[in-house]
CSV table of C-alpha atoms in Angstrom, one decimal:
chain,number,residue,atom,x,y,z
L,1,MET,CA,0.2,0.5,-0.2
L,2,GLN,CA,0.8,3.3,-0.8
L,3,ASP,CA,0.4,6.5,1.3
L,4,SER,CA,-2.1,7.4,-0.4
L,5,THR,CA,-4.1,4.2,0.0
L,6,LEU,CA,-3.6,4.8,3.5
L,7,ALA,CA,-4.6,8.2,3.9
L,8,VAL,CA,-7.8,7.1,2.0
L,9,ALA,CA,-8.2,4.6,4.4
L,10,ASP,CA,-8.1,6.9,7.0
L,11,LEU,CA,-10.6,9.1,5.8
L,12,TYR,CA,-13.2,5.9,5.8
L,13,ARG,CA,-12.2,5.7,9.2
L,14,GLN,CA,-13.2,8.8,10.1
L,15,GLY,CA,-16.6,8.5,8.5
L,16,GLY,CA,-17.2,4.9,10.0
L,17,PHE,CA,-16.7,3.1,7.3
L,18,ASP,CA,-15.1,-0.1,7.1
L,19,VAL,CA,-14.1,-1.7,4.1
L,20,SER,CA,-14.8,-6.0,4.5
L,21,ASP,CA,-11.7,-7.8,5.0
L,22,ALA,CA,-13.3,-10.5,2.5
L,23,PHE,CA,-12.6,-7.9,-0.4
L,24,GLY,CA,-9.9,-8.8,-2.0
L,25,ASP,CA,-8.6,-5.6,-3.5
L,26,LEU,CA,-6.9,-2.4,-1.8
L,27,PRO,CA,-8.9,0.0,0.2
L,28,ASP,CA,-8.3,2.6,-2.9
L,29,HIS,CA,-10.3,0.7,-5.3
L,30,LEU,CA,-12.9,2.7,-7.1
L,31,ALA,CA,-15.5,0.7,-6.1
L,32,VAL,CA,-14.9,0.9,-2.6
L,33,GLU,CA,-14.3,4.8,-3.1
L,34,LEU,CA,-17.8,5.1,-4.6
L,35,GLU,CA,-19.3,3.2,-2.1
L,36,PHE,CA,-17.5,5.2,0.3
L,37,LEU,CA,-18.9,8.8,-1.8
L,38,TYR,CA,-22.4,7.4,-1.4
L,39,VAL,CA,-21.9,6.4,2.6
L,40,LEU,CA,-21.2,10.4,2.5
L,41,LEU,CA,-24.0,11.6,1.0
L,42,PHE,CA,-26.1,9.9,2.3
L,43,THR,CA,-25.7,10.5,6.0
L,44,LEU,CA,-25.6,14.4,5.2
L,45,ARG,CA,-28.5,14.4,3.5
L,46,GLN,CA,-30.0,12.4,6.2
L,47,THR,CA,-28.2,14.6,9.5
L,48,ARG,CA,-29.1,17.7,7.4
L,49,SER,CA,-32.7,16.0,7.2
L,50,ASP,CA,-32.9,15.3,10.5
L,51,GLY,CA,-31.8,19.1,11.6
L,52,ASP,CA,-28.2,18.0,13.1
L,53,MET,CA,-26.4,20.6,11.3
L,54,GLY,CA,-23.3,20.3,13.4
L,55,THR,CA,-22.6,16.5,12.5
L,56,ALA,CA,-23.9,17.6,8.8
L,57,LYS,CA,-21.1,20.0,8.4
L,58,THR,CA,-18.2,18.0,9.9
L,59,ILE,CA,-19.8,15.1,7.0
L,60,ASP,CA,-19.7,17.8,4.3
L,61,ALA,CA,-16.3,18.9,5.4
L,62,LEU,CA,-15.0,15.2,5.0
L,63,ASN,CA,-16.6,14.5,1.8
L,64,GLN,CA,-14.9,17.3,0.3
L,65,ARG,CA,-11.5,15.9,1.5
L,66,PHE,CA,-12.2,13.2,0.0
L,67,LEU,CA,-13.5,14.2,-3.5
L,68,ARG,CA,-10.1,16.6,-3.4
L,69,GLU,CA,-7.6,14.6,-2.2
L,70,HIS,CA,-9.0,11.1,-3.4
L,71,LEU,CA,-11.5,10.2,-6.2
L,72,GLY,CA,-11.9,13.8,-7.7
L,73,ALA,CA,-8.0,13.8,-7.8
L,74,TRP,CA,-7.8,10.7,-10.2
L,75,VAL,CA,-10.9,10.3,-11.7
L,76,GLY,CA,-10.5,12.0,-14.7
L,77,ALA,CA,-7.1,10.5,-15.5
L,78,PHE,CA,-9.2,7.3,-15.2
L,79,ALA,CA,-11.9,8.0,-17.4
L,80,ALA,CA,-9.4,9.5,-20.4
L,81,ALA,CA,-7.4,5.7,-19.6
L,82,THR,CA,-11.0,3.6,-20.0
L,83,ASP,CA,-12.1,6.1,-23.0
L,84,SER,CA,-9.0,5.1,-24.7
L,85,SER,CA,-8.8,1.5,-24.1
L,86,ALA,CA,-11.9,0.1,-23.2
L,87,GLN,CA,-13.5,-2.5,-25.7
L,88,THR,CA,-17.4,-1.3,-25.3
L,89,THR,CA,-19.1,1.6,-25.2
L,90,PHE,CA,-20.5,0.7,-22.2
L,91,CYS,CA,-17.6,0.9,-20.2
L,92,ARG,CA,-16.6,4.1,-22.2
L,93,GLU,CA,-19.6,5.6,-21.2
L,94,LEU,CA,-20.1,4.3,-17.5
L,95,ALA,CA,-16.5,6.4,-16.6
L,96,ALA,CA,-17.3,9.3,-18.7
L,97,LEU,CA,-20.8,9.1,-16.0
L,98,THR,CA,-18.5,8.7,-13.1
L,99,GLU,CA,-16.3,11.6,-13.9
L,100,ARG,CA,-19.1,13.8,-14.1
L,101,LEU,CA,-21.0,12.6,-10.9
L,102,VAL,CA,-17.7,13.0,-8.9
L,103,GLN,CA,-16.9,16.4,-10.6
L,104,GLN,CA,-20.9,17.4,-10.0
L,105,GLU,CA,-20.2,16.9,-6.4
L,106,VAL,CA,-16.4,19.0,-6.0
L,107,SER,CA,-17.7,22.5,-4.4
């Protein structure tokens, strides 16, 4: 594991997110990072709905840090590499959609 992998694992810990030991890949795998993004966004919406603005502010800051330092920092390169090397339109479009979703969340 590299420093970036350890750093994202620390953000997971801060967000109360655990990666199962049964998961056979690194914690900074795209699927895991997208799942963490979902958990953060869901929790953010829930805390705002509950009127818990202090927790919402903390979750939002963690979300923005995660996007800035991790997922948002490399998803563009991932989408470009997928666009140039994927053999199916589905994979290219999925990567482009993923990039747009992540970039939309970056404030």
